[in-house]
């Protein structure tokens, strides 16, 4: 596939801004944005937290893998998978093969503030040891996952900058990359 037609795939921990940045990039690049959690919710007619509660995480990861494989192969999209999609080596390989993978990062305190601000129930953060705070849980899971998130084509810290500045950084990087490949 020609590089310019590849879908942009935004990976990263919960609350790093995948959907927010994805929306802005979609508008600027005149592309369609697909949030894979939304696709799962629509197809299963169930909230993500209900899928975890009723069928368990393993079943959710299967659904996530299936939907990722279907969408990653499509050209010209902005794809935002859930924060755990990058954990499977198979998923990372599919993303790298078909898309351009951009990894978003943020400081744990910033992630905490963002996930507390929205009403989405995130089972991975609710699943805490006795006495463990949400911040400690974020730090723990983030540390475990960083090696997976690092396997991206480009990494972006979303802690301090506005979504417009972040989008401009991505667009500049894409332009440089296209120039190098021309
Ligand atoms: C998950 C992240 C969530 C959602 C599910 C599991 C994770 O998506 O897919 O709750 O394991 O990190 P967001 O990253 O969009 O919050």
CSV table of C-alpha atoms and ligand atoms in Angstrom, one decimal:
chain,number,residue,atom,x,y,z
A,1,UNK,CA,0.0,0.0,0.0
A,2,UNK,CA,1.3,3.5,-0.8
A,3,UNK,CA,2.4,5.2,2.4
A,4,UNK,CA,0.0,8.2,2.0
A,5,UNK,CA,-3.0,5.8,1.9
A,6,UNK,CA,-2.1,4.0,5.1
A,7,UNK,CA,-4.4,4.5,8.0
A,8,UNK,CA,-3.1,6.4,11.0
A,9,UNK,CA,-3.5,4.2,14.1
A,10,UNK,CA,-3.4,6.0,17.5
A,11,UNK,CA,-2.3,3.7,20.3
A,12,UNK,CA,-1.7,4.5,24.0
A,13,UNK,CA,-2.9,4.2,27.5
A,14,UNK,CA,-6.4,5.3,28.5
A,15,UNK,CA,-6.7,9.0,28.8
A,16,UNK,CA,-3.8,9.9,26.6
A,17,UNK,CA,-6.1,11.5,24.1
A,18,UNK,CA,-6.5,8.9,21.3
A,19,UNK,CA,-10.1,9.8,20.4
A,20,UNK,CA,-9.7,13.6,20.9
A,21,UNK,CA,-6.6,13.8,18.8
A,22,UNK,CA,-8.1,11.3,16.3
A,23,UNK,CA,-11.1,13.6,15.8
A,24,UNK,CA,-9.0,16.6,15.1
A,25,UNK,CA,-6.6,14.7,12.7
A,26,UNK,CA,-9.7,13.3,10.9
A,27,UNK,CA,-11.0,16.8,10.3
A,28,UNK,CA,-7.6,18.2,9.2
A,29,UNK,CA,-6.8,15.3,6.9
A,30,UNK,CA,-10.4,14.9,5.7
A,31,UNK,CA,-10.5,11.3,6.8
A,32,UNK,CA,-12.9,9.2,8.7
A,33,UNK,CA,-12.2,8.5,12.4
A,34,UNK,CA,-13.0,5.1,13.8
A,35,UNK,CA,-13.0,4.5,17.5
A,36,UNK,CA,-12.7,0.7,17.8
A,37,UNK,CA,-14.3,0.6,21.3
A,38,UNK,CA,-17.4,2.3,19.8
A,39,UNK,CA,-17.5,-0.3,17.0
A,40,UNK,CA,-17.4,-3.1,19.6
A,41,UNK,CA,-20.1,-1.4,21.7
A,42,UNK,CA,-22.3,-1.1,18.6
A,43,UNK,CA,-21.8,-4.6,17.3
A,44,UNK,CA,-22.3,-6.2,20.7
A,45,UNK,CA,-25.0,-3.8,21.8
A,46,UNK,CA,-23.3,-3.7,25.2
A,47,UNK,CA,-21.0,-1.3,27.2
A,48,UNK,CA,-17.4,-2.3,27.4
A,49,UNK,CA,-17.6,-2.6,31.2
A,50,UNK,CA,-20.6,-5.0,30.7
A,51,UNK,CA,-18.6,-7.2,28.3
A,52,UNK,CA,-15.8,-7.4,30.9
A,53,UNK,CA,-18.3,-8.2,33.7
A,54,UNK,CA,-20.4,-10.7,31.8
A,55,UNK,CA,-17.8,-12.5,29.5
A,56,UNK,CA,-14.5,-11.6,31.0
A,57,UNK,CA,-11.4,-9.7,29.7
A,58,UNK,CA,-10.3,-12.6,27.5
A,59,UNK,CA,-13.5,-12.4,25.5
A,60,UNK,CA,-13.2,-8.6,25.2
A,61,UNK,CA,-9.6,-9.0,23.9
A,62,UNK,CA,-10.9,-11.5,21.2
A,63,UNK,CA,-13.5,-9.0,20.1
A,64,UNK,CA,-10.9,-6.2,20.1
A,65,UNK,CA,-8.5,-8.3,18.0
A,66,UNK,CA,-11.2,-9.1,15.5
A,67,UNK,CA,-12.3,-5.6,15.0
A,68,UNK,CA,-8.7,-4.3,14.8
A,69,UNK,CA,-7.9,-6.8,12.0
A,70,UNK,CA,-11.0,-5.7,10.1
A,71,UNK,CA,-10.3,-2.0,10.3
A,72,UNK,CA,-6.5,-1.9,10.3
A,73,UNK,CA,-6.4,-3.3,6.7
A,74,UNK,CA,-8.6,-0.5,5.4
A,75,UNK,CA,-6.8,2.5,3.9
A,76,UNK,CA,-7.2,6.1,4.7
A,77,UNK,CA,-8.7,6.0,8.1
A,78,UNK,CA,-7.8,7.5,11.5
A,79,UNK,CA,-8.2,4.5,13.9
A,80,UNK,CA,-8.3,4.8,17.7
A,81,UNK,CA,-8.1,1.3,19.4
A,82,UNK,CA,-8.7,0.9,23.1
A,83,UNK,CA,-5.7,1.3,25.3
A,84,UNK,CA,-5.1,-2.5,25.6
A,85,UNK,CA,-5.1,-3.3,21.9
A,86,UNK,CA,-1.4,-2.8,21.6
A,87,UNK,CA,-0.7,-5.5,24.2
A,88,UNK,CA,-0.9,-8.5,21.9
A,89,UNK,CA,2.1,-8.9,19.6
A,90,UNK,CA,-0.2,-10.1,16.9
A,91,UNK,CA,-2.2,-6.8,17.1
A,92,UNK,CA,1.0,-4.7,17.0
A,93,UNK,CA,2.1,-6.6,13.9
A,94,UNK,CA,-1.2,-6.0,12.1
A,95,UNK,CA,-1.1,-2.3,13.0
A,96,UNK,CA,2.5,-2.0,11.7
A,97,UNK,CA,1.9,-4.0,8.6
A,98,UNK,CA,-1.0,-1.9,7.4
A,99,UNK,CA,-0.9,1.5,9.2
A,100,UNK,CA,1.3,4.2,10.5
A,101,UNK,CA,1.3,3.7,14.3
A,102,UNK,CA,1.4,6.8,16.5
A,103,UNK,CA,1.8,6.2,20.3
A,104,UNK,CA,0.3,8.8,22.7
A,105,UNK,CA,1.8,9.1,26.2
A,106,UNK,CA,0.9,11.3,29.2
A,107,UNK,CA,2.1,11.5,32.8
A,108,UNK,CA,0.1,9.3,35.2
A,109,UNK,CA,-1.3,12.4,37.1
A,110,UNK,CA,-2.6,13.8,33.9
A,111,UNK,CA,-4.2,10.4,32.9
A,112,UNK,CA,-5.9,10.2,36.3
A,113,UNK,CA,-7.4,13.7,35.9
A,114,UNK,CA,-8.7,12.9,32.4
A,115,UNK,CA,-10.2,9.5,33.2
A,116,UNK,CA,-11.9,11.0,36.3
A,117,UNK,CA,-13.4,13.7,34.1
A,118,UNK,CA,-15.4,11.3,31.8
A,119,UNK,CA,-18.1,8.9,32.8
A,120,UNK,CA,-16.7,5.8,31.1
A,121,UNK,CA,-16.1,2.9,33.4
A,122,UNK,CA,-12.7,1.4,32.8
A,123,UNK,CA,-12.5,-2.1,34.2
A,124,UNK,CA,-8.7,-2.3,34.1
A,125,UNK,CA,-8.5,0.7,36.5
A,126,UNK,CA,-11.3,-0.6,38.7
A,127,UNK,CA,-9.5,-3.9,39.2
A,128,UNK,CA,-7.2,-2.7,42.0
A,129,UNK,CA,-5.5,-4.5,44.9
A,130,UNK,CA,-6.9,-3.6,48.4
A,131,UNK,CA,-5.6,-0.2,49.4
A,132,UNK,CA,-4.2,0.6,45.9
A,133,UNK,CA,-5.1,4.0,44.7
A,134,UNK,CA,-6.3,4.7,41.1
A,135,UNK,CA,-3.0,6.6,40.5
A,136,UNK,CA,-0.9,3.7,41.7
A,137,UNK,CA,-2.9,1.4,39.4
A,138,UNK,CA,-2.3,3.7,36.5
A,139,UNK,CA,1.4,3.8,37.2
A,140,UNK,CA,1.5,0.0,37.5
A,141,UNK,CA,-0.3,-0.8,34.3
A,142,UNK,CA,1.4,2.0,32.4
A,143,UNK,CA,4.8,0.6,33.4
A,144,UNK,CA,3.9,-2.9,32.3
A,145,UNK,CA,2.6,-1.7,28.9
A,146,UNK,CA,5.3,0.9,28.0
A,147,UNK,CA,7.4,-1.6,26.0
A,148,UNK,CA,4.3,-2.3,23.8
A,149,UNK,CA,3.5,1.4,23.3
A,150,UNK,CA,7.1,2.1,22.5
A,151,UNK,CA,7.0,-0.1,19.4
A,152,UNK,CA,5.3,2.7,17.4
A,153,UNK,CA,6.5,4.8,14.4
A,154,UNK,CA,6.2,8.0,16.4
A,155,UNK,CA,5.7,8.9,20.1
A,156,UNK,CA,3.9,11.9,21.3
A,157,UNK,CA,3.6,13.3,24.9
A,158,UNK,CA,0.1,14.7,25.2
A,159,UNK,CA,0.4,15.9,28.8
A,160,UNK,CA,0.8,19.6,28.4
A,161,UNK,CA,-0.1,20.7,24.9
A,162,UNK,CA,-3.4,21.6,23.3
A,163,UNK,CA,-4.9,19.2,20.8
A,164,UNK,CA,-4.3,21.6,18.0
A,165,UNK,CA,-0.6,21.8,18.8
A,166,UNK,CA,-0.4,18.0,19.0
A,167,UNK,CA,-2.2,17.6,15.7
A,168,UNK,CA,0.2,20.1,14.1
A,169,UNK,CA,3.1,18.0,15.4
A,170,UNK,CA,1.7,14.9,13.9
A,171,UNK,CA,1.1,16.6,10.5
A,172,UNK,CA,4.6,18.0,10.5
A,173,UNK,CA,6.0,14.5,11.2
A,174,UNK,CA,3.9,13.0,8.5
A,175,UNK,CA,5.1,15.5,6.0
A,176,UNK,CA,8.8,14.9,6.9
A,177,UNK,CA,8.2,11.2,6.6
A,178,UNK,CA,6.6,11.6,3.2
A,179,UNK,CA,9.5,13.8,2.1
A,180,UNK,CA,12.0,11.1,3.2
A,181,UNK,CA,10.2,8.4,1.3
A,182,UNK,CA,9.6,10.4,-1.9
B,1,LIG,C1,-8.7,-0.6,28.0
B,1,LIG,C2,-9.0,0.7,27.5
B,1,LIG,C3,-10.3,1.2,27.2
B,1,LIG,C4,-11.2,0.0,26.8
B,1,LIG,C5,-11.2,-1.1,27.8
B,1,LIG,C6,-9.8,-1.6,28.1
B,1,LIG,C7,-7.3,-1.0,28.4
B,1,LIG,O1,-10.2,2.1,26.1
B,1,LIG,O2,-10.8,-0.6,25.6
B,1,LIG,O3,-11.8,-0.5,29.0
B,1,LIG,O4,-7.1,-2.2,28.6
B,1,LIG,O5,-6.5,-0.1,28.4
B,1,LIG,P1,-9.6,3.6,26.2
B,1,LIG,O6,-8.2,3.5,26.0
B,1,LIG,O7,-10.3,4.3,25.0
B,1,LIG,O8,-10.1,4.1,27.5
